[in-house]
Short mmCIF file of C-alpha atoms in Angstrom, two decimals:
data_model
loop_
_atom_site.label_atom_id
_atom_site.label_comp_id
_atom_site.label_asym_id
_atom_site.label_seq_id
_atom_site.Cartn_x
_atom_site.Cartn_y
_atom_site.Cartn_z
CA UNK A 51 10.07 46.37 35.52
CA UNK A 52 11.22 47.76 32.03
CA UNK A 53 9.40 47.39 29.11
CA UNK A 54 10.58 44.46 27.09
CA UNK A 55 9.68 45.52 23.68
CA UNK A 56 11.24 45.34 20.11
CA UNK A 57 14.39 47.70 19.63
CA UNK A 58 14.89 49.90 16.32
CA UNK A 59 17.04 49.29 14.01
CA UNK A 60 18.26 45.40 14.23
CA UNK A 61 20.90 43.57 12.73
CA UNK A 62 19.83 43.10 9.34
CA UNK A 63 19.76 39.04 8.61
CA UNK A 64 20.35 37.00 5.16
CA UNK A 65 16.62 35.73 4.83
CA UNK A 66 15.44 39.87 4.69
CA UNK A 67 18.16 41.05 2.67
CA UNK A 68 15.64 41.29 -0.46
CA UNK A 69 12.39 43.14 1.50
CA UNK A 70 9.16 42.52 0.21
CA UNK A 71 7.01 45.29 -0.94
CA UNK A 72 4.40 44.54 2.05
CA UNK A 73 7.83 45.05 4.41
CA UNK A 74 6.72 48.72 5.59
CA UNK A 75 3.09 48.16 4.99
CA UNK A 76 -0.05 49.85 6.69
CA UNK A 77 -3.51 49.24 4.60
CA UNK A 78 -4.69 52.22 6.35
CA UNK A 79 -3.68 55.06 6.72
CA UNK A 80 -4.52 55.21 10.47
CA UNK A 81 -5.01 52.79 13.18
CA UNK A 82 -8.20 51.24 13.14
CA UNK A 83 -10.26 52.37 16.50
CA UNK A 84 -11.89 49.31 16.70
CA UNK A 85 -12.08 45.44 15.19
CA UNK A 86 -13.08 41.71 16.24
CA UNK A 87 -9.39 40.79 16.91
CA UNK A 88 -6.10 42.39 17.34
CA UNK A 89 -3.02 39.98 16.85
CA UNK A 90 0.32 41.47 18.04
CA UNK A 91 3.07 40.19 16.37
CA UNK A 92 3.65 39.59 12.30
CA UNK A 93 5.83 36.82 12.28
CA UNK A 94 4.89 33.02 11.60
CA UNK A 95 2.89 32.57 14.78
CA UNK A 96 0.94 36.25 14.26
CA UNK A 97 0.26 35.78 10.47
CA UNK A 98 -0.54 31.84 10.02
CA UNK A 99 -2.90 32.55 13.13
CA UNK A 100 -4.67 34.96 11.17
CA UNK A 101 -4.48 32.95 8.31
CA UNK A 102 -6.34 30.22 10.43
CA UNK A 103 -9.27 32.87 11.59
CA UNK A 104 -9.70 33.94 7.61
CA UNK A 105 -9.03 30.73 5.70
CA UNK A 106 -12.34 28.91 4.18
CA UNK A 107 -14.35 31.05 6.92
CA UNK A 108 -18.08 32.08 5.30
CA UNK A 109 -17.93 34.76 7.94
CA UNK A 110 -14.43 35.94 8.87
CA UNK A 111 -14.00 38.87 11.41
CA UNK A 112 -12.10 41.83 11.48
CA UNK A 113 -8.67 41.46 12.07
CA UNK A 114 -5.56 44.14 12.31
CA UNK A 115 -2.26 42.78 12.49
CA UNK A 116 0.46 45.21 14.42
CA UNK A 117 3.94 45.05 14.34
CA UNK A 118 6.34 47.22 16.08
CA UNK A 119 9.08 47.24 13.27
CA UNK A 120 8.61 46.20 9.68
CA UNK A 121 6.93 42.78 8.80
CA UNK A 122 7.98 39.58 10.00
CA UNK A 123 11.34 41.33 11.37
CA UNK A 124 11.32 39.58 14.37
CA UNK A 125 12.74 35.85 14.99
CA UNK A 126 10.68 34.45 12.48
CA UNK A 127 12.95 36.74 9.54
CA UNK A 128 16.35 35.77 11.87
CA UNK A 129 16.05 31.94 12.20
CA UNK A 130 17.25 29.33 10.64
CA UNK A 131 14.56 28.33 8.56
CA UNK A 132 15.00 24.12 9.77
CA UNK A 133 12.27 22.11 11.46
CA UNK A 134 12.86 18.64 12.82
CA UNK A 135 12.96 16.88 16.16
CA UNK A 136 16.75 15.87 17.17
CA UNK A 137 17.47 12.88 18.41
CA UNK A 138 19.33 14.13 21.65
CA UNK A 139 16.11 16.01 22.20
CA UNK A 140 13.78 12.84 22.24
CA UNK A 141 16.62 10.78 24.20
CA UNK A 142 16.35 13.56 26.95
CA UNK A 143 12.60 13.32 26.82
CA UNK A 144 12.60 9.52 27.70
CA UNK A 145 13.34 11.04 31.88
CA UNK A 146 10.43 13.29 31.57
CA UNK A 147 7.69 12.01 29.59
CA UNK A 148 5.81 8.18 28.87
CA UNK A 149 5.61 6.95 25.57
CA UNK A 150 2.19 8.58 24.93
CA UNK A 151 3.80 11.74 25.59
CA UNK A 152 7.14 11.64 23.52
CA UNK A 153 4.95 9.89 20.17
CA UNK A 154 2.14 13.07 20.63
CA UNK A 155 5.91 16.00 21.14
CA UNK A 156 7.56 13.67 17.55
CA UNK A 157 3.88 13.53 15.75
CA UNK A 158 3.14 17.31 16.56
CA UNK A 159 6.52 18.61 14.71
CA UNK A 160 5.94 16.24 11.78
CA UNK A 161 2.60 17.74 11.61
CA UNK A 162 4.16 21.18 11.56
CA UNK A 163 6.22 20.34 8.59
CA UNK A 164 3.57 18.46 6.58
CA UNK A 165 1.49 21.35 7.57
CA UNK A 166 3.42 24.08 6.10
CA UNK A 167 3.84 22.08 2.70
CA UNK A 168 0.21 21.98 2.31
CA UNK A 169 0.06 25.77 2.61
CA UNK A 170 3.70 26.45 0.33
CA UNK A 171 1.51 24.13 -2.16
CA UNK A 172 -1.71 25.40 -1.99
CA UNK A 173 -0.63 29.24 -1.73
CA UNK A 174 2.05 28.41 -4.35
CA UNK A 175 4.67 30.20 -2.10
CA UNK A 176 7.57 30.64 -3.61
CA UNK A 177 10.13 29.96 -0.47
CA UNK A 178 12.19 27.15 -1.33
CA UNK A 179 10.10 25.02 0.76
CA UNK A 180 12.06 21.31 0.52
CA UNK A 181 11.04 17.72 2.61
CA UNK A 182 14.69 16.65 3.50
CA UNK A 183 17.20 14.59 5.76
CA UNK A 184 18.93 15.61 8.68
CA UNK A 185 21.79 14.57 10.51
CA UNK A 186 22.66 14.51 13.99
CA UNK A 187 25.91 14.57 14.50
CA UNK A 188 28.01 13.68 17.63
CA UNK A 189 31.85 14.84 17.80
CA UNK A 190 32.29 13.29 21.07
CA UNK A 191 32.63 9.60 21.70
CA UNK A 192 30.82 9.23 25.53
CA UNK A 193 27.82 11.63 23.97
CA UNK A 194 27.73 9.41 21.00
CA UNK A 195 28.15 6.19 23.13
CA UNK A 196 25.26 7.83 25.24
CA UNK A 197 23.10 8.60 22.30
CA UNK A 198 23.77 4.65 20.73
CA UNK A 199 22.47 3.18 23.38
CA UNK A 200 19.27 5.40 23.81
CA UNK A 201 18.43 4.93 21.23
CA UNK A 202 19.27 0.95 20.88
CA UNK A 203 17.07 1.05 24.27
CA UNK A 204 14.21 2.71 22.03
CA UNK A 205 14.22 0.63 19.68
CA UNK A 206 13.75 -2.47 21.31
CA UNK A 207 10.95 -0.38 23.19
CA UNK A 208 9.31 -0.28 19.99
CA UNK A 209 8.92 3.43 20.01
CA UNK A 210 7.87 4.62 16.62
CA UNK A 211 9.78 7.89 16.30
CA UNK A 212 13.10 5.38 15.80
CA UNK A 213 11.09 3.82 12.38
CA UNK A 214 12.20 7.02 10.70
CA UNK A 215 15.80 6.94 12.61
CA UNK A 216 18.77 5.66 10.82
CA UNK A 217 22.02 5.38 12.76
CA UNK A 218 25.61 5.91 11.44
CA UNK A 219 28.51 4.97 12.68
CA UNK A 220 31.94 3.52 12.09
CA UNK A 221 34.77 4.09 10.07
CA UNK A 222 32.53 5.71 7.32
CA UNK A 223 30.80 8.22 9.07
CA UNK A 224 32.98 11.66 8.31
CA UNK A 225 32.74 10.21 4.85
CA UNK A 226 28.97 9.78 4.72
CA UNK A 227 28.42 13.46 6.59
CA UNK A 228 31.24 14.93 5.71
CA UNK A 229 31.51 16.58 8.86
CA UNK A 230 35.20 16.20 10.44
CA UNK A 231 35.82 14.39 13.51
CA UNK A 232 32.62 12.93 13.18
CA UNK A 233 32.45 9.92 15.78
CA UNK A 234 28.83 9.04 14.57
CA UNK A 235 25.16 10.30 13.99
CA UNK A 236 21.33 9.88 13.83
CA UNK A 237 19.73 10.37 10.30
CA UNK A 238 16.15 12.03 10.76
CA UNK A 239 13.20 13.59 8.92
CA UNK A 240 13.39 17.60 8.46
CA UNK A 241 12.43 20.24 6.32
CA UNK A 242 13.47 23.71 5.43
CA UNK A 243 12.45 26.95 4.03
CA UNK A 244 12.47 30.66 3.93
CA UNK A 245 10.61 32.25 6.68
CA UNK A 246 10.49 35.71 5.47
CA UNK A 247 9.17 34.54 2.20
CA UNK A 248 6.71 32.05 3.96
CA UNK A 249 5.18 34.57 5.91
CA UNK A 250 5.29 37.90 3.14
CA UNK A 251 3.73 35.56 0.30
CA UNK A 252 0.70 34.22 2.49
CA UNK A 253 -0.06 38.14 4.31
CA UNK A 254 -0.02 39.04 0.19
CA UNK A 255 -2.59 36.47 -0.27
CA UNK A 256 -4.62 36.82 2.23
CA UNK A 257 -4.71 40.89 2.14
CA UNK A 258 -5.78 40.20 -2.09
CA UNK A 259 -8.30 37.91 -0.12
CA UNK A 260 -9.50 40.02 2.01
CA UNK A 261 -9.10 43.37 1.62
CA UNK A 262 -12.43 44.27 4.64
CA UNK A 263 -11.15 42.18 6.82
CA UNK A 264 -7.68 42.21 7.12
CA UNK A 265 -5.86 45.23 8.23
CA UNK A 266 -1.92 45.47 8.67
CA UNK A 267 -0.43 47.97 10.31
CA UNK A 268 3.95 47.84 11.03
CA UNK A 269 6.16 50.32 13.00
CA UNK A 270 3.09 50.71 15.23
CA UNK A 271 4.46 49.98 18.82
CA UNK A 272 1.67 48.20 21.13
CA UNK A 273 2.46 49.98 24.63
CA UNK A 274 -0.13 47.86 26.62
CA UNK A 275 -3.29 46.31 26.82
CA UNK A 276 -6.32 46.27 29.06
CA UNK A 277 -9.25 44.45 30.09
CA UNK A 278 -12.25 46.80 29.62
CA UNK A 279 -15.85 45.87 30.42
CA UNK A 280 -19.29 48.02 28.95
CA UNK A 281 -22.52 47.36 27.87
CA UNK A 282 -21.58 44.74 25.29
CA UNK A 283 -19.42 42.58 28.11
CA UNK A 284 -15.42 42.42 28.51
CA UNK A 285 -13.43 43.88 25.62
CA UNK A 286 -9.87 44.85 25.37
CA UNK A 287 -8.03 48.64 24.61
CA UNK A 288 -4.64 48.02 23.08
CA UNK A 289 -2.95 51.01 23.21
CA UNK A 290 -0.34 51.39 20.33
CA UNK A 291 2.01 54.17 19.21
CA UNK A 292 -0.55 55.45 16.58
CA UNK A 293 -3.19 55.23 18.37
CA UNK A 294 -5.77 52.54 20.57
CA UNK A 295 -8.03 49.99 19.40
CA UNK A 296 -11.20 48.53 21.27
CA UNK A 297 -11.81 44.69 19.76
CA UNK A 298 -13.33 41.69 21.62
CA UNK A 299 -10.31 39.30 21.37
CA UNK A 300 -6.53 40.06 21.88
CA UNK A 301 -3.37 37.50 19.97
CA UNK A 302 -0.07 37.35 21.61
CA UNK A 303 1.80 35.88 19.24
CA UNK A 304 5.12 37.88 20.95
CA UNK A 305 7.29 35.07 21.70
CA UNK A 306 10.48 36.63 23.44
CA UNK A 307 8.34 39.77 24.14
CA UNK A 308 5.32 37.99 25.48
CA UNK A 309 6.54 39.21 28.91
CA UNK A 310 6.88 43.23 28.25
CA UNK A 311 2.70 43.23 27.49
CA UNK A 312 1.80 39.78 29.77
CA UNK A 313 4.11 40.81 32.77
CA UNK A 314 2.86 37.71 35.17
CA UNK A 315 4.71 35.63 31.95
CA UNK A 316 8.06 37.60 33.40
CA UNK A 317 9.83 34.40 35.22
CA UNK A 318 8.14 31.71 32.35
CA UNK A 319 8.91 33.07 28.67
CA UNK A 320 12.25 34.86 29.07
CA UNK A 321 14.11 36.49 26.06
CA UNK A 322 17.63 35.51 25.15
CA UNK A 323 19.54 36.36 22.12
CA UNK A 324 21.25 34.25 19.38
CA UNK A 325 23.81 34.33 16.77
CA UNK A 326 23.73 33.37 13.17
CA UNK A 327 25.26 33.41 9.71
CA UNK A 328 25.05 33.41 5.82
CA UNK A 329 28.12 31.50 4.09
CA UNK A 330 29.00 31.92 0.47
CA UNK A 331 31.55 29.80 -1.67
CA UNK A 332 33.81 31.77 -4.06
CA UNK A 333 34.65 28.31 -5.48
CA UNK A 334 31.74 25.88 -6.10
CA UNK A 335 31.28 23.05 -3.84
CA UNK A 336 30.15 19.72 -5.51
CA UNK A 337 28.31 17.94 -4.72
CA UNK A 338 25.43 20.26 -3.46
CA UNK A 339 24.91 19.56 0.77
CA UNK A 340 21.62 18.25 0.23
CA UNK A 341 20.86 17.30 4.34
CA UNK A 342 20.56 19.81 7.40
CA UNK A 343 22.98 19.66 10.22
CA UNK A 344 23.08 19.78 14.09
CA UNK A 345 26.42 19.54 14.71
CA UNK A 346 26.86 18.55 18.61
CA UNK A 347 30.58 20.20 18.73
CA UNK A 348 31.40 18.38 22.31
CA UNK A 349 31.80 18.98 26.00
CA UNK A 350 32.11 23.13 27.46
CA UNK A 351 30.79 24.07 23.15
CA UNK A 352 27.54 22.97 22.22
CA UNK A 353 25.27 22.42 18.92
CA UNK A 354 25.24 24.33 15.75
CA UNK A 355 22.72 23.93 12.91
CA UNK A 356 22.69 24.62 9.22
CA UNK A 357 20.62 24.77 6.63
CA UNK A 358 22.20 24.28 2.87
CA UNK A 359 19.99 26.78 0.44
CA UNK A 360 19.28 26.01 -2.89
CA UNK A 361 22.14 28.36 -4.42
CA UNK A 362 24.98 26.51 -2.40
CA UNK A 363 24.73 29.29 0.23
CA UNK A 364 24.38 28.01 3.98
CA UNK A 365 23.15 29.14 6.35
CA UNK A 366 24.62 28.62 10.04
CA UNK A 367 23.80 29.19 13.68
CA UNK A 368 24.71 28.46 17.31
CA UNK A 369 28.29 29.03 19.05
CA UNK A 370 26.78 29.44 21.74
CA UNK A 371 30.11 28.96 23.90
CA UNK A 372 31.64 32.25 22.30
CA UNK A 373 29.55 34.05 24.09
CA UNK A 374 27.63 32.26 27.18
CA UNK A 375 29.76 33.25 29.62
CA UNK A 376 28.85 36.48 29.76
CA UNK A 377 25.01 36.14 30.91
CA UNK A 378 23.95 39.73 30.67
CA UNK A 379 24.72 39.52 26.96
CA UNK A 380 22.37 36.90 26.20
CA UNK A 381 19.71 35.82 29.34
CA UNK A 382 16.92 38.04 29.49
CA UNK A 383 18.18 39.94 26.74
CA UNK A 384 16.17 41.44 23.92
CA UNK A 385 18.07 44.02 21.93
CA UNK A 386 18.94 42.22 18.42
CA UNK A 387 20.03 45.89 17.65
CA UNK A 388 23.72 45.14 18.84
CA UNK A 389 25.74 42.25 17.69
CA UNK A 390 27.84 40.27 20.22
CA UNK A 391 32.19 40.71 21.25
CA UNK A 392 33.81 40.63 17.48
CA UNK A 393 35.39 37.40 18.92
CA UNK A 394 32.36 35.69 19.14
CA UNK A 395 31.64 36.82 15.34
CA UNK A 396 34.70 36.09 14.37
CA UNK A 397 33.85 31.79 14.85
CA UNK A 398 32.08 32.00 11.92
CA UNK A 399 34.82 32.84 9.81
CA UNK A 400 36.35 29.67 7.90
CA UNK A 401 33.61 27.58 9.60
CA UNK A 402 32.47 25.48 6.41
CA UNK A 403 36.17 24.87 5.57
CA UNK A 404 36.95 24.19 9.04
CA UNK A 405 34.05 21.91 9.85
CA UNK A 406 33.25 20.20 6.15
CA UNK A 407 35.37 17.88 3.72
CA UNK A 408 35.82 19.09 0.65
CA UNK A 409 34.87 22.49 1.68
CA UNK A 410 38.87 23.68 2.36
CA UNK A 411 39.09 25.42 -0.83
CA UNK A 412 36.23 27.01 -0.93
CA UNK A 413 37.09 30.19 0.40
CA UNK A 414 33.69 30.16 1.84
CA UNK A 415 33.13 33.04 4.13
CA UNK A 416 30.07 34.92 6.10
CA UNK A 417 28.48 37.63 4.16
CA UNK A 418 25.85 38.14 6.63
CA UNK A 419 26.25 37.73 10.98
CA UNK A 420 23.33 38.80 13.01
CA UNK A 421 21.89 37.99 16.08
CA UNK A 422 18.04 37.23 16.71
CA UNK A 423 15.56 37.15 20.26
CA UNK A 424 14.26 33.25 21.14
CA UNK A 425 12.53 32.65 24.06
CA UNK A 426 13.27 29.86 27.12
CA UNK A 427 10.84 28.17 29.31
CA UNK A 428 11.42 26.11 32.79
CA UNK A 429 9.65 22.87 31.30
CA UNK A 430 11.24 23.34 27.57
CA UNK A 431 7.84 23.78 26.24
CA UNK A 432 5.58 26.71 24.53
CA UNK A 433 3.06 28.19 26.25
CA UNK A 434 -0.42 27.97 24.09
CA UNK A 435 -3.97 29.19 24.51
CA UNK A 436 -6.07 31.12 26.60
CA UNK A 437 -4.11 33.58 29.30
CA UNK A 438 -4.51 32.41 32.56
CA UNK A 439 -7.43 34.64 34.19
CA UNK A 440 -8.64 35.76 30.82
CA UNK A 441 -11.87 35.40 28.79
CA UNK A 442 -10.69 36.79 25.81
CA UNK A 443 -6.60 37.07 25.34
CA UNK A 444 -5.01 34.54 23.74
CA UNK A 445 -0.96 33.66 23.51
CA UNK A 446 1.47 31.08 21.41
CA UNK A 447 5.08 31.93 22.82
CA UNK A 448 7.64 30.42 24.25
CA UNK A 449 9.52 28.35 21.37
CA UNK A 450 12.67 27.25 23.03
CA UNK A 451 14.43 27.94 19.71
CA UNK A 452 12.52 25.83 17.90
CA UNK A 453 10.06 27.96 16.37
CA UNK A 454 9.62 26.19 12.97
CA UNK A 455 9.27 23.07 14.46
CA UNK A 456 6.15 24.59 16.91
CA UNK A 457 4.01 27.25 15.50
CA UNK A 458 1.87 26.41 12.78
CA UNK A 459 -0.48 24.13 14.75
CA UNK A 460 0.05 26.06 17.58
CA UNK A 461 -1.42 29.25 15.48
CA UNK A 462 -4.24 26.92 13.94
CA UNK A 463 -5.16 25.43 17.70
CA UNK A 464 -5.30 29.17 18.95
CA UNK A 465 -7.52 30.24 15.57
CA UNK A 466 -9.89 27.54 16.54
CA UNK A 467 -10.22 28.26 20.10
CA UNK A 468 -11.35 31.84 18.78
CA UNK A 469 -13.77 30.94 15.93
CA UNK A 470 -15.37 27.93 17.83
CA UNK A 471 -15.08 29.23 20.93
CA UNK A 472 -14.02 26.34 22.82
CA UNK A 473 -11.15 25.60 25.27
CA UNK A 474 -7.53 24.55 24.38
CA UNK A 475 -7.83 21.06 25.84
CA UNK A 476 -10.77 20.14 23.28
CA UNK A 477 -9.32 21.45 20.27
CA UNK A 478 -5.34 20.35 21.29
CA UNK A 479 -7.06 16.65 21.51
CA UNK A 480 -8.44 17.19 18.16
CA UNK A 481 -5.70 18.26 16.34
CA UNK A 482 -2.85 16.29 18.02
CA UNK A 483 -1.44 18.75 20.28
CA UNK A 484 0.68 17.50 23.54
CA UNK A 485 -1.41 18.42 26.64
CA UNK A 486 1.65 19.81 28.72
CA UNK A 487 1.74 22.64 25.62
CA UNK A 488 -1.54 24.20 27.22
CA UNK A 489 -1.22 27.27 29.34
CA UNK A 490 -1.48 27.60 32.51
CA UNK A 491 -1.52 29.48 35.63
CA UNK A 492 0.25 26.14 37.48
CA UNK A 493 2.61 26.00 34.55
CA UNK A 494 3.50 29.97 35.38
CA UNK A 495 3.88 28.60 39.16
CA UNK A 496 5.61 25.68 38.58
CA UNK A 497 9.34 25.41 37.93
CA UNK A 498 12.26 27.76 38.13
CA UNK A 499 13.73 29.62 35.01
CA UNK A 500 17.23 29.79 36.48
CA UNK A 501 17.27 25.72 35.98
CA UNK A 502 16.76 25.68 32.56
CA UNK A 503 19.21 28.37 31.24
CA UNK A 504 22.04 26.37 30.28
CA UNK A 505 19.89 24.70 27.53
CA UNK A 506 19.01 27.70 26.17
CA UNK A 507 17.15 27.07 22.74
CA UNK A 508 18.09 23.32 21.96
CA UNK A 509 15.05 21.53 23.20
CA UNK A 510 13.69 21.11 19.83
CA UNK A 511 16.41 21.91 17.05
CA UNK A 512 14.16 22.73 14.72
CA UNK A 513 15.33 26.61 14.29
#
């Protein structure tokens, strides 16, 4: 099996176009030989899980965070930066899961956003953190006709995710989301941010915070790790580029990597590459986009998001169709290094004109294309807790593409597991997490990967 580990030298996205001085850091100038935890991974699920261990902790243990590249350069620096639940996503759900089950997946995201506010405000992070409106927008009359009477349906059921739901429809509806062709859409909560920023801010704080405890270490390449048992019980060697580390507890917060260090992960959290994009106006657009978009493009194409930034910048990703044909460049595929056919690229060019009214003369072009490594499971669902046939490894992975929308409380339900020692079922009851999120060696059984492929990434469309 090859290695499934981060490439060198990726596409370099908008969000880390302006590194942060921690970008290349190591607080040491060698590899610690031993700690009480090792978290692998720097992005938001790595970093708000250590975060988690540290925060308002009288005795907080020794922690070294490794990264294989710089910080945060993984899919947490090449997202979108948008967290919400679509609609299309909660109307699918209504096969699969009861009522109990779809309120717990709806109340979990919110969570995750209100979550992340309370740390922007409290850490004062200056990431352009907003609470906003979304649309979901259908382009296709059956899907919208589909999606109408869902939803009527839920409504009716009472189900309390539609309180926040606002539908739009009729003759106004390109005019109210400006979005052409528009045959209707779903107006939800959302919020959006800068993930680099989020994540570079609160590791600064925390390393002011505590400077004994918390040790960072990037372009240090974890190469494996193993189970050890001595005197002192089970421990774990994690054997890195620069050198191997003994600690008692082990973080996998690897996401589309989880399965190049957790191989019996290979057929449940598979990699699979994205595309995305930075547009700039020449010619001001008023007024200022002030909602988020999934734009559901129609039969054989697929969704798109975006996420309007502050400066009148947007960011966009998806066209998915450009490039899905050819498998090998996307399934199971985990070099961001290379960027996908020029034609594929070349979608985004004219997109906001193309897609937007008033946008036609805004000459509004990419300045930035890259491409970024998600991760797909059979069920559509992360994969959170203890590793199956483990005492002391621990993994959050498996986002779906909907990263934002997932990790925070996934990071804080894993932090707790480890500084209460308790089991994920107790503490995922406590803090509102859906049961079918839980790891599991029948989840790893159960299902089959190729099934699920087509979806790649749009369960949640958070980004």
């Amino acid at each position: 099996m090859r290695q499934i580990l981060p490439v060198p030298n990726p596409l370099t996205p908008y969000w880390r176009s302006e590194p942060h001085k921690l970008d290349n850091v190591r607080t040491t100038e060698s590899v610690p030989s031993a700690c009480d935890i090792v978290i692998i991974g720097s992005g938001m699920s790595g970093v708000t899980t250590a975060y988690h261990l540290l925060h308002e902790n009288d005795d907080p243990p020794n922690i070294v965070i490794l990264e294989g590249r710089q910080l945060c350069s993984g899919a947490t620096g090449r997202n979108g930066g948008h967290c919400k639940v679509k609609v299309p996503t909660l109307a699918g759900m209504i096969a699969k899961l009861d009522d109990a089950g779809i309120d717990a997946f709806y109340d979990y995201v919110h969570g995750v956003m209100y979550g992340t506010k309370k740390i922007v405000d409290e850490e004062e992070l200056d990431c352009e953190f907003e609470l906003r409106r979304s649309f979901d927008v259908q382009t296709d009359i059956k899907e919208s006709e589909r999606l109408k009477t869902a939803f009527d349906e839920s409504c009716a059921a009472g189900r309390p995710w539609t309180n926040n739901t606002s539908w739009v429809g009729g003759k106004n509806v390109e005019q109210i989301t400006s979005i052409k062709g528009a045959k209707s859409a779903f107006s939800v909560p959302a919020s959006s941010f800068w993930p680099y920023k989020f994540v570079t801010q609160l590791l600064a704080r925390m390393l002011d915070r505590h400077p004994k405890q918390l040790n960072v270490q990037t372009t240090t390449m974890v190469e494996g790790v193993y189970r050890t048992v001595g005197e002192g019980g089970e421990n774990n060697l994690v054997l890195t580029s620069r050198g191997n580390i003994i600690c008692s507890r082990v973080v996998f917060a690897t996401n589309g990597y989880t399965t190049g260090l957790i191989p019996q992960y290979k057929n449940t959290i598979v990699p699979y590459k994205g595309m995305a994009s930075h547009h700039t106006p020449k010619v001001p657009v008023h007024p200022h986009l002030a909602n988020t978009y999934n734009i559901d493009h129609g039969p054989g194409k697929g969704i798109d998001y975006l996420n309007p930034r502050p400066d009148g910048g947007i960011v966009v990703g998806g066209g998915k169709w450009m490039y899905s044909h050819e498998k090998a460049a996307w399934y199971n595929n985990y070099d961001d290094s290379t960027p996908f056919p020029k034609e594929a690229f070349a979608y985004w060019n004219g997109y906001m004109g193309r897609n937007f009214l008033g946008w036609e003369k805004s000459q509004a072009e990419p300045d930035f294309v890259w491409v970024g490594i998600q991760a797909v499971t059979p069920d559509g669902f992360p994969h959170i807790g203890r590793v199956p046939g483990t005492k002391n490894q621990y993994v959050l992975a498996g986002y779906n593409g909907g990263g934002m929308s997932l990790v925070l409380t996934a990071a804080k339900t894993v932090a707790t597991m480890i500084r209460e020692e308790r089991e994920f079922k107790d503490v995922a009851e406590q803090l509102g997490v859906p049961r079918f999120f839980g790891t599991s060696q029948e989840r790893i059984e159960k299902g089959n990967i190729e099934g699920v492929v087509s979806t790649h990434g749009e369960i949640v469309g958070g980004k």
